[in-house]
XYZ file of C-alpha atoms in Angstrom:
670
model
C 5.411 -18.981 -28.127
C 4.368 -22.259 -29.720
C 1.354 -24.429 -29.049
C 1.950 -28.150 -28.600
C -1.100 -30.379 -29.137
C -0.760 -34.083 -28.404
C -2.904 -36.092 -30.831
C -1.112 -39.423 -31.123
C -3.454 -41.463 -28.903
C -5.667 -44.302 -30.145
C -8.982 -43.000 -28.719
C -10.264 -46.559 -28.400
C -12.622 -45.790 -25.495
C -14.717 -43.582 -27.790
C -15.944 -46.626 -29.723
C -17.409 -46.025 -33.170
C -16.953 -42.259 -32.780
C -13.259 -42.693 -33.584
C -13.515 -45.416 -36.204
C -12.644 -43.113 -39.103
C -10.764 -40.180 -37.557
C -8.756 -39.336 -34.429
C -10.576 -38.447 -31.218
C -9.704 -34.762 -31.515
C -12.006 -34.526 -34.559
C -15.077 -35.478 -32.496
C -17.800 -32.815 -32.697
C -18.488 -30.978 -29.460
C -20.928 -28.380 -30.822
C -22.824 -27.533 -33.970
C -19.870 -25.619 -35.363
C -16.760 -27.171 -33.825
C -14.805 -30.329 -33.169
C -12.482 -30.563 -30.171
C -9.534 -29.702 -32.403
C -11.122 -26.931 -34.482
C -12.157 -25.240 -31.258
C -8.631 -25.501 -29.839
C -7.056 -24.176 -33.033
C -9.439 -21.216 -33.238
C -8.662 -20.363 -29.637
C -4.939 -20.545 -30.354
C -5.266 -18.331 -33.427
C -7.452 -15.821 -31.579
C -4.788 -15.593 -28.878
C -2.252 -14.491 -31.486
C -0.163 -17.673 -31.401
C 0.997 -18.527 -34.922
C 3.043 -21.734 -34.497
C 1.433 -25.115 -33.746
C 3.387 -28.324 -33.239
C 1.042 -31.314 -33.406
C 1.929 -34.926 -32.722
C -0.019 -37.524 -34.692
C -0.558 -41.245 -34.795
C -3.502 -43.169 -36.178
C -5.304 -41.360 -39.042
C -2.444 -38.873 -39.311
C -3.186 -37.954 -42.961
C -6.846 -37.373 -42.111
C -5.755 -35.099 -39.284
C -3.284 -33.139 -41.411
C -5.811 -32.550 -44.178
C -8.467 -31.517 -41.673
C -6.239 -28.917 -40.017
C -5.342 -27.360 -43.349
C -8.984 -27.300 -44.445
C -9.796 -24.964 -41.535
C -7.732 -22.224 -43.250
C -6.662 -20.629 -39.982
C -3.668 -18.244 -39.795
C -1.458 -20.949 -38.267
C 1.784 -22.586 -39.299
C 1.722 -26.307 -38.531
C 4.525 -28.744 -37.820
C 3.102 -32.273 -37.829
C 5.226 -34.969 -36.213
C 4.064 -38.570 -36.256
C 4.896 -40.901 -33.409
C 5.804 -44.072 -35.320
C 5.286 -46.130 -32.159
C 1.921 -44.594 -31.237
C 0.387 -48.060 -30.600
C 3.133 -49.048 -28.160
C 4.042 -45.815 -26.332
C 2.489 -43.026 -24.316
C 2.580 -39.358 -25.245
C 5.926 -38.888 -23.483
C 7.446 -40.496 -26.555
C 5.421 -38.252 -28.888
C 6.969 -35.230 -27.176
C 10.378 -36.853 -27.555
C 9.777 -37.266 -31.274
C 8.901 -33.566 -31.537
C 11.726 -32.349 -29.296
C 13.700 -30.477 -31.980
C 10.647 -28.388 -32.863
C 10.056 -27.506 -29.212
C 13.359 -26.061 -28.088
C 14.128 -22.462 -27.136
C 10.583 -21.151 -26.829
C 7.656 -20.824 -24.435
C 5.161 -23.650 -24.897
C 1.388 -23.797 -24.544
C 0.854 -27.530 -24.024
C -2.500 -29.279 -24.244
C -3.877 -32.717 -24.876
C -5.882 -33.088 -28.055
C -8.994 -34.279 -26.230
C -9.168 -31.260 -23.912
C -12.051 -28.775 -24.110
C -11.671 -25.484 -22.261
C -13.470 -22.187 -22.319
C -11.846 -18.993 -23.542
C -11.680 -17.488 -20.079
C -9.541 -20.410 -18.905
C -7.114 -20.077 -21.805
C -6.882 -16.311 -21.347
C -6.012 -16.827 -17.686
C -3.314 -19.354 -18.608
C -1.719 -17.038 -21.169
C -1.862 -14.098 -18.773
C -0.316 -15.970 -15.845
C 3.217 -14.670 -16.396
C 4.739 -17.870 -14.966
C 4.728 -21.538 -15.868
C 1.382 -22.945 -14.773
C -1.023 -25.866 -14.971
C -4.795 -25.621 -14.683
C -6.292 -27.035 -11.487
C -9.678 -26.692 -9.814
C -10.347 -26.137 -6.133
C -14.097 -26.657 -6.589
C -14.144 -30.004 -8.417
C -13.932 -33.295 -6.482
C -10.733 -35.296 -6.851
C -11.176 -37.765 -9.747
C -10.386 -41.431 -9.220
C -8.549 -42.109 -12.494
C -7.570 -38.713 -13.834
C -4.767 -36.270 -13.074
C -4.330 -34.686 -9.673
C -1.683 -32.099 -8.825
C 0.030 -32.129 -5.446
C 0.564 -28.551 -4.309
C 3.026 -27.459 -1.639
C 4.246 -23.941 -0.858
C 2.170 -22.570 -3.716
C 3.696 -24.705 -6.485
C 3.086 -28.090 -8.075
C 5.456 -30.805 -6.887
C 3.810 -33.905 -8.420
C 1.245 -34.694 -11.109
C -0.372 -38.096 -11.557
C -3.493 -40.185 -11.127
C -2.299 -41.805 -7.905
C -2.020 -38.715 -5.680
C -4.787 -37.706 -3.267
C -3.143 -35.922 -0.325
C -2.551 -32.150 -0.698
C -3.920 -32.465 -4.214
C -6.356 -30.719 -6.557
C -8.107 -31.961 -9.670
C -5.858 -31.052 -12.606
C -6.095 -30.923 -16.385
C -3.239 -31.091 -18.928
C -3.323 -27.459 -20.047
C 0.058 -25.864 -19.348
C 1.908 -22.659 -19.997
C 5.605 -23.527 -19.837
C 8.171 -20.775 -19.787
C 11.278 -21.526 -21.798
C 13.623 -22.122 -18.836
C 11.187 -24.411 -17.027
C 10.310 -26.276 -20.222
C 13.989 -26.879 -21.003
C 14.382 -28.666 -17.661
C 11.296 -30.836 -18.200
C 12.114 -31.599 -21.839
C 15.636 -32.683 -20.888
C 14.204 -35.177 -18.397
C 11.667 -36.402 -21.003
C 14.621 -37.081 -23.324
C 16.405 -38.928 -20.559
C 13.339 -41.091 -19.885
C 12.816 -41.994 -23.524
C 16.460 -42.706 -24.187
C 16.283 -45.072 -21.208
C 13.251 -46.698 -22.849
C 10.777 -45.368 -20.291
C 8.149 -44.675 -22.944
C 4.976 -46.154 -21.478
C 4.420 -43.564 -18.737
C 3.107 -40.037 -18.647
C 5.349 -37.078 -19.436
C 4.408 -35.911 -15.932
C 6.449 -38.771 -14.481
C 9.503 -37.029 -15.860
C 8.299 -33.707 -14.450
C 7.888 -35.187 -10.972
C 11.631 -35.892 -10.861
C 12.594 -32.285 -11.686
C 9.756 -30.305 -10.091
C 12.227 -28.486 -7.830
C 13.916 -27.006 -10.906
C 10.895 -26.869 -13.240
C 8.698 -24.542 -11.208
C 5.078 -24.835 -12.306
C 2.428 -22.955 -10.349
C -1.200 -24.043 -10.021
C -3.744 -21.903 -11.845
C -7.105 -22.400 -10.149
C -9.862 -22.173 -12.759
C -12.499 -23.293 -10.236
C -15.739 -24.040 -12.114
C -14.388 -22.911 -15.474
C -14.800 -25.472 -18.228
C -11.564 -27.421 -18.676
C -12.218 -31.125 -19.232
C -10.837 -34.115 -21.133
C -13.069 -36.390 -23.197
C -12.158 -40.048 -22.748
C -15.454 -41.771 -23.584
C -18.977 -41.049 -24.877
C -20.194 -40.254 -21.352
C -17.525 -37.550 -21.008
C -18.523 -36.217 -24.424
C -22.162 -35.809 -23.368
C -21.159 -33.986 -20.170
C -18.742 -31.664 -21.974
C -21.216 -30.887 -24.743
C -23.794 -29.799 -22.161
C -21.251 -27.690 -20.271
C -20.091 -26.123 -23.512
C -23.687 -25.364 -24.491
C -24.139 -23.491 -21.218
C -20.821 -21.685 -21.704
C -21.833 -20.534 -25.173
C -25.141 -19.241 -23.839
C -23.441 -17.016 -21.279
C -23.869 -13.285 -21.601
C -21.278 -10.626 -20.942
C -21.949 -6.958 -20.208
C -19.706 -3.949 -20.778
C -20.416 -0.224 -20.622
C -18.872 2.475 -22.796
C -19.177 6.256 -22.935
C -16.616 6.884 -25.657
C -17.281 8.443 -29.031
C -13.824 7.437 -30.313
C -13.168 3.706 -30.529
C -9.424 2.982 -30.477
C -7.284 -0.156 -30.375
C -7.491 -0.375 -26.588
C -11.279 -0.555 -26.774
C -11.155 -3.194 -29.519
C -8.716 -5.293 -27.480
C -10.915 -5.385 -24.388
C -14.057 -5.975 -26.501
C -12.376 -9.007 -28.048
C -11.440 -10.315 -24.613
C -14.983 -9.797 -23.365
C -16.505 -11.507 -26.425
C -14.416 -14.591 -25.669
C -16.389 -14.994 -22.436
C -19.819 -15.206 -24.093
C -22.411 -13.245 -26.039
C -21.431 -9.637 -25.532
C -23.970 -6.943 -24.639
C -22.590 -3.410 -24.683
C -24.328 -0.688 -22.739
C -23.746 2.753 -24.247
C -24.119 5.606 -21.783
C -26.857 8.077 -22.589
C -25.856 11.567 -23.657
C -27.062 12.916 -20.324
C -24.919 10.445 -18.384
C -21.815 11.229 -20.456
C -22.147 14.978 -20.255
C -22.720 14.830 -16.500
C -19.416 13.170 -15.675
C -16.977 13.359 -18.576
C -17.351 15.844 -21.394
C -19.846 16.738 -24.051
C -20.004 13.784 -26.482
C -18.808 14.551 -29.990
C -21.298 11.976 -31.264
C -24.884 11.727 -29.988
C -26.137 8.493 -28.421
C -27.673 7.102 -31.624
C -24.370 7.397 -33.508
C -22.319 6.012 -30.615
C -24.732 3.067 -30.412
C -24.330 2.414 -34.152
C -20.559 2.574 -33.733
C -20.574 -0.416 -31.367
C -23.223 -2.309 -33.306
C -20.759 -2.559 -36.190
C -17.911 -4.053 -34.157
C -17.285 -7.753 -34.690
C -18.070 -9.816 -31.598
C -20.765 -7.516 -30.221
C -24.116 -9.310 -29.992
C -26.310 -6.467 -28.808
C -26.074 -2.771 -27.918
C -28.391 -1.170 -25.368
C -28.697 2.175 -23.628
C -27.362 2.647 -20.094
C -29.144 5.704 -18.791
C -26.961 6.398 -15.740
C -23.465 5.699 -14.460
C -25.037 3.063 -12.225
C -25.160 -0.393 -13.816
C -27.961 -1.638 -11.574
C -30.909 -1.143 -13.928
C -29.268 -2.976 -16.839
C -27.730 -5.724 -14.704
C -31.097 -6.522 -13.161
C -32.735 -6.477 -16.595
C -30.205 -8.595 -18.531
C -28.605 -10.587 -15.655
C -25.278 -11.138 -17.436
C -23.002 -13.950 -16.317
C -19.998 -11.626 -16.525
C -19.416 -7.900 -16.285
C -16.143 -6.794 -17.876
C -14.325 -3.586 -16.992
C -10.799 -2.202 -16.861
C -9.123 -2.286 -13.464
C -8.965 1.522 -13.311
C -12.124 1.707 -11.190
C -10.754 -0.322 -8.264
C -9.822 3.013 -6.701
C -10.962 6.549 -7.426
C -14.361 8.107 -7.872
C -15.872 5.116 -9.708
C -15.174 2.759 -6.815
C -18.764 3.039 -5.462
C -20.072 2.090 -8.933
C -17.834 -0.979 -8.875
C -19.004 -1.922 -5.384
C -22.629 -1.674 -6.515
C -21.856 -3.895 -9.522
C -20.302 -6.508 -7.234
C -23.327 -6.402 -4.938
C -25.810 -6.850 -7.808
C -23.757 -9.663 -9.355
C -23.446 -11.514 -6.057
C -27.232 -11.483 -5.673
C -27.632 -13.854 -8.629
C -24.163 -15.418 -9.016
C -22.636 -13.234 -11.718
C -18.920 -12.475 -11.901
C -16.822 -9.346 -12.434
C -13.832 -9.731 -14.763
C -11.300 -6.909 -14.769
C -8.573 -6.457 -17.344
C -5.584 -4.096 -17.045
C -6.539 -0.565 -18.064
C -4.892 0.572 -21.308
C -3.280 3.838 -20.184
C -1.407 4.660 -23.355
C -0.079 8.080 -24.327
C -1.691 7.819 -27.774
C -5.119 7.378 -26.163
C -4.618 10.521 -24.102
C -3.655 12.298 -27.318
C -6.942 11.207 -28.896
C -8.849 12.587 -25.920
C -6.999 15.881 -26.227
C -7.954 16.041 -29.896
C -11.576 15.553 -28.921
C -11.353 18.436 -26.471
C -9.746 20.561 -29.161
C -12.669 19.830 -31.469
C -15.076 20.865 -28.715
C -13.386 24.270 -28.531
C -14.007 25.070 -32.206
C -16.601 27.858 -32.634
C -19.129 25.886 -34.666
C -19.007 22.942 -32.251
C -19.004 25.027 -29.071
C -21.848 27.293 -30.204
C -24.276 24.404 -30.646
C -23.562 22.686 -27.350
C -25.701 24.745 -24.989
C -28.923 24.039 -26.849
C -27.982 20.349 -27.176
C -27.048 20.102 -23.509
C -30.454 21.442 -22.498
C -32.093 18.848 -24.715
C -29.919 16.069 -23.293
C -29.984 16.933 -19.604
C -33.131 18.945 -19.130
C -31.278 21.291 -16.773
C -27.803 22.779 -17.257
C -25.660 24.783 -14.868
C -23.340 27.702 -15.608
C -20.773 29.468 -13.435
C -19.424 32.941 -14.068
C -15.980 33.389 -15.592
C -14.271 36.736 -16.151
C -10.782 35.672 -17.299
C -8.878 32.776 -18.763
C -7.959 31.398 -15.335
C -11.524 31.584 -13.986
C -12.667 29.941 -17.215
C -10.262 27.084 -16.470
C -11.717 26.774 -12.977
C -15.202 26.410 -14.451
C -13.869 24.011 -17.096
C -11.909 21.691 -14.817
C -13.664 21.703 -11.464
C -15.244 18.302 -10.855
C -16.652 16.770 -7.685
C -17.252 13.076 -7.087
C -19.964 11.515 -4.989
C -21.289 7.950 -4.893
C -19.441 7.043 -8.064
C -20.784 9.982 -10.035
C -19.039 13.130 -11.197
C -20.567 16.610 -11.224
C -19.326 19.558 -13.210
C -20.597 22.788 -14.732
C -22.064 22.682 -18.225
C -21.348 26.244 -19.319
C -19.759 29.594 -18.445
C -21.515 32.851 -17.769
C -19.576 35.918 -18.914
C -21.134 38.502 -16.651
C -21.177 42.220 -17.285
C -20.909 42.840 -13.543
C -17.921 40.522 -13.060
C -16.155 41.657 -16.217
C -16.500 45.281 -15.130
C -15.443 44.484 -11.569
C -12.338 42.610 -12.754
C -11.362 45.774 -14.619
C -12.119 47.955 -11.590
C -15.005 49.750 -13.287
C -18.658 50.266 -12.305
C -21.378 47.995 -13.732
C -23.017 50.616 -15.939
C -22.097 49.287 -19.403
C -18.918 51.352 -19.155
C -16.769 48.501 -20.480
C -17.299 48.528 -24.234
C -18.026 45.482 -26.352
C -14.533 45.393 -27.821
C -13.071 44.936 -24.347
C -15.700 42.377 -23.379
C -15.036 40.411 -26.559
C -11.353 40.246 -25.544
C -12.466 38.609 -22.297
C -14.379 36.033 -24.320
C -11.304 35.417 -26.475
C -9.167 34.872 -23.362
C -11.644 32.327 -22.022
C -12.229 30.558 -25.320
C -8.526 30.142 -25.968
C -8.108 27.779 -22.990
C -11.538 26.166 -22.526
C -14.139 24.137 -24.420
C -17.452 24.639 -22.632
C -20.342 26.748 -23.986
C -20.455 30.449 -23.136
C -23.554 32.434 -22.195
C -22.944 36.150 -22.624
C -24.483 38.815 -20.432
C -25.579 41.374 -23.025
C -27.045 43.858 -20.508
C -29.820 45.735 -22.340
C -28.388 44.913 -25.741
C -27.940 48.650 -26.383
C -29.496 50.236 -29.419
C -31.195 47.792 -31.746
C -28.847 48.849 -34.552
C -25.874 47.981 -32.330
C -27.407 44.755 -30.997
C -27.537 43.112 -34.428
C -23.771 43.514 -34.765
C -23.265 42.145 -31.261
C -25.276 39.059 -32.221
C -23.221 38.483 -35.366
C -19.931 38.947 -33.511
C -20.871 36.599 -30.665
C -22.175 33.995 -33.077
C -18.997 34.152 -35.155
C -16.844 33.752 -32.033
C -18.699 30.587 -31.014
C -20.704 31.978 -28.084
C -23.827 29.882 -27.484
C -26.266 32.474 -26.157
C -26.748 36.108 -25.287
C -29.123 37.228 -22.547
C -30.519 40.738 -22.791
C -32.715 42.465 -20.207
C -35.801 44.498 -21.009
C -34.572 47.842 -19.626
C -33.493 51.077 -21.257
C -31.118 53.876 -20.434
C -28.024 53.779 -18.249
C -27.747 50.257 -16.868
C -28.079 49.760 -13.083
C -27.632 46.408 -11.394
C -30.957 44.630 -10.993
C -30.361 43.797 -7.338
C -30.885 47.489 -6.505
C -34.480 47.073 -7.688
C -36.546 50.220 -7.170
C -33.899 51.801 -4.936
C -32.444 53.443 -8.035
C -34.157 54.802 -11.096
C -34.543 52.056 -13.683
C -36.714 52.124 -16.763
C -38.272 49.024 -18.263
C -38.560 48.952 -22.027
C -41.947 48.617 -23.664
C -43.002 45.209 -24.850
C -43.186 46.470 -28.452
C -39.670 47.947 -28.468
C -38.067 44.946 -26.801
C -39.826 42.532 -29.145
C -38.511 44.558 -32.078
C -34.968 44.216 -30.677
C -35.388 40.457 -30.317
C -36.687 40.127 -33.859
C -33.844 42.220 -35.249
C -31.327 40.016 -33.443
C -32.923 36.820 -34.740
C -32.887 38.158 -38.293
C -29.200 38.991 -37.926
C -28.001 35.587 -36.754
C -26.668 33.130 -39.320
C -27.012 29.799 -37.509
C -29.949 28.067 -35.861
C -27.906 27.040 -32.807
C -27.261 30.536 -31.416
C -29.750 31.566 -28.716
C -31.174 34.956 -27.786
C -32.670 34.771 -24.306
C -34.927 37.526 -22.993
C -34.458 38.584 -19.381
C -37.606 39.926 -17.715
C -37.206 42.611 -15.025
C -40.867 42.924 -14.045
C -40.455 41.198 -10.663
C -37.294 43.181 -9.860
C -39.103 46.451 -10.615
C -42.271 45.316 -8.784
C -44.432 45.479 -11.897
C -46.234 42.307 -10.894
C -46.620 38.706 -12.038
C -49.141 39.444 -14.796
C -46.766 41.891 -16.459
C -43.935 39.321 -16.295
C -46.085 36.594 -17.839
C -47.410 38.888 -20.568
C -43.874 39.899 -21.487
C -42.689 36.276 -21.508
C -45.416 35.266 -23.951
C -44.705 38.265 -26.200
C -40.937 37.739 -26.185
C -41.269 34.061 -27.124
C -43.652 34.997 -29.915
C -41.106 37.550 -31.144
C -38.532 34.756 -31.465
C -36.742 34.628 -28.096
C -35.091 31.213 -27.595
C -35.679 31.288 -23.870
C -36.814 33.368 -20.916
C -34.753 34.411 -17.919
C -36.873 35.387 -14.935
C -35.162 37.327 -12.153
C -35.980 38.227 -8.584
C -34.129 39.860 -5.711
C -36.246 38.269 -2.989
C -34.632 35.680 -0.735
C -37.607 33.368 -0.983
C -38.206 31.669 -4.345
C -41.997 31.834 -4.218
C -42.508 34.330 -7.019
C -39.990 32.518 -9.228
C -41.825 29.245 -8.640
C -45.160 30.883 -9.389
C -43.862 32.396 -12.614
C -42.416 29.099 -13.828
C -45.597 27.211 -12.932
C -47.875 29.617 -14.749
C -45.527 30.032 -17.721
C -45.321 26.257 -18.132
C -49.124 26.023 -18.248
C -49.070 27.775 -21.631
C -45.517 27.090 -22.814
C -44.039 23.695 -21.903
C -41.143 24.006 -24.358
C -39.274 27.330 -24.190
C -36.217 27.156 -21.896
C -36.460 28.983 -18.577
C -33.301 30.387 -16.976
C -32.869 31.470 -13.352
C -30.053 33.212 -11.472
C -30.464 32.223 -7.804
C -28.198 34.872 -6.281
C -30.803 35.901 -3.700
C -32.995 32.779 -3.502
C -29.921 30.596 -3.122
C -31.353 27.826 -0.914
C -33.106 26.112 -3.812
C -31.345 23.040 -5.186
C -30.856 22.304 -8.851
C -32.999 19.199 -8.437
C -35.955 21.289 -7.269
C -35.487 23.786 -10.088
C -35.490 20.885 -12.547
C -38.662 19.401 -11.067
C -40.445 22.730 -11.492
C -39.509 23.132 -15.158
C -36.357 25.265 -15.063
C -33.781 24.503 -17.778
C -30.721 26.524 -16.774
C -29.282 27.715 -13.465
C -26.638 30.441 -13.650
C -24.344 31.070 -10.691
C -23.647 34.599 -11.765
C -20.930 36.082 -9.545
C -19.671 33.561 -6.977
C -16.075 33.366 -8.229
C -15.770 37.151 -8.144
C -17.355 37.434 -4.704
C -15.127 34.757 -3.181
C -11.946 35.706 -5.027
C -11.709 39.352 -4.005
C -12.061 38.776 -0.224
C -9.345 36.104 -0.417
C -6.971 38.461 -2.226
C -7.767 41.296 0.158
C -7.074 39.012 3.128
C -3.714 37.991 1.650
C -2.745 41.642 1.173
C -3.658 42.485 4.780
C -1.721 39.478 6.088
C 1.479 40.623 4.343
C 1.047 44.178 5.651
C 0.409 42.975 9.210
C 3.442 40.674 9.404
C 5.838 42.630 7.197
C 6.602 39.441 5.275
C 4.917 36.772 3.144
C 5.410 33.669 5.306
C 2.061 33.899 7.109
C 0.338 34.321 3.769
C 1.562 30.967 2.491
C -1.195 29.058 4.277
C -3.744 31.091 2.315
C -2.085 30.422 -1.038
C -2.653 27.721 -3.594
C 0.684 26.119 -4.537
C 1.976 27.664 -7.730
C 2.489 24.138 -9.127
C -1.264 23.471 -8.901
C -1.967 26.707 -10.737
C 0.525 25.780 -13.463
C -1.077 22.340 -13.768
C -4.451 24.005 -14.270
C -3.150 25.882 -17.290
C -2.998 23.750 -20.466
C 0.274 23.425 -22.319
C 0.455 23.411 -26.082
C 1.663 20.108 -27.531
């Protein structure tokens, strides 16, 4: 594509402003003339070839263009009859430089905003800028539009017409038709009319569509009054603000491309999603908010970077009131559609506009995302994420996993509501569920070697943090090795309960003989474990059985204080009652003396309490400890019965997940 700029006019109506240089060199802002602005816009659009017609002050014009030192190759062609002819003859003079290419045609006294030029270049067809919102001018161009295309352009048309400006994108085939008629006109000595007169004779063959730029700045400057109006409009354009939101911690070429497009609309404000917002809907960020913010602050074209605390744009839009919000078009459908609808509603309240660019869905970008997920699965990265997630979100959720496939379910299950995504933050590797999956009783019969293999299976295909159910921790001498092994594998936390002897499930309570360890012994085990660990990220969480064993609230609180003092990184409080009252009381009283240490709950019995209520009361982690096991086994048992009852598998098909969906759940190695 080449740009054609027509600068051979006299500019006499500008008076003294054009006494020493052509009109295109008139200043329109503190940093630009009409021409320097046009040339920068052309260069920014990636167009490298400029054909420019000249007339009066041609040497001044040539030297000026070269002094701008833009990455453009110029072909200057002087109209020797510039005083006697119109620009149709200037195009004729330049005809050999204009063949066999698409042409971006503009008059040299035309000022247009970046958004207008971007729309022209993106049109895909030959087009001319028109405006449906401006009144028809008396003495300037109007375009007559019929059946969705332009059939005539001139100053004399008023019926079926729109205000028009000489900014064209001309596809090669259409331009060849028009240029041929321009040649015919000039060779017949019709050189004192507009080039559009030639177009009007071939508009059936040269199909130019109207591009409605509405109130977008696209105006010619014919006299000092026009100059004053355009300068004021341009001042307002350059004061516009643009808002974009990003969650990414990897900036790639697709991001840079859309940032550049957005910056062409005005002063660009980028909202960076908070860590909590990112982790709630996408994945754990590789870079924390402060580093992601700094990343965007160092990108050329970004004026300001601010925090966006939620997926909703409302708070920041109402605070900054941007003229434009820019986003990819990938949110027109899908789970983010409600977010988009809210953005449109907020913008309409004060007259802002949403600009959507095609989403860059490139295979190399998906590869980058896969690399990020791979990094998240590395032991050192995974181990630290649970503690960081608690700090970021306040409350995290974990679901039990007892195999690679259940780990993938925890990893990939996402629900969408009101434009937001919800997913689990971590996995709970339960002693009960691990034993049950192996068909063995929950009495610490499955040894640590076997349980570590379960962790390996899960870690091989997932990235989320793992919380390990360490039962009683066993002998202190054994527990220190368990801590080192889990830490080395990349497990984030181990939870051990303050009981001794043969393990019995806590939900049996006092129905079976269970012995609670002494505070002194359990504290010694905690301290030994903390001394054994090598990293500060790994967590040892103490599980208190006082409420299960009906030892009372005071005993539970005393143990909690002692365990934290011994070095426990958190407290898990358990209850088998269906009402949460004693859990709420414990948390309330514990928080009166310890507002910092994480509190973990497992609401298997008191399962009516929402995560939001737990959060409001000071809980930091909710573990759904056995739901996949408890729902999976009845489903499998039902399938087995169905096959036996019908002596075939057909009736079982309605109960089955398609094997293709299962295969899609399992990651493939690249």
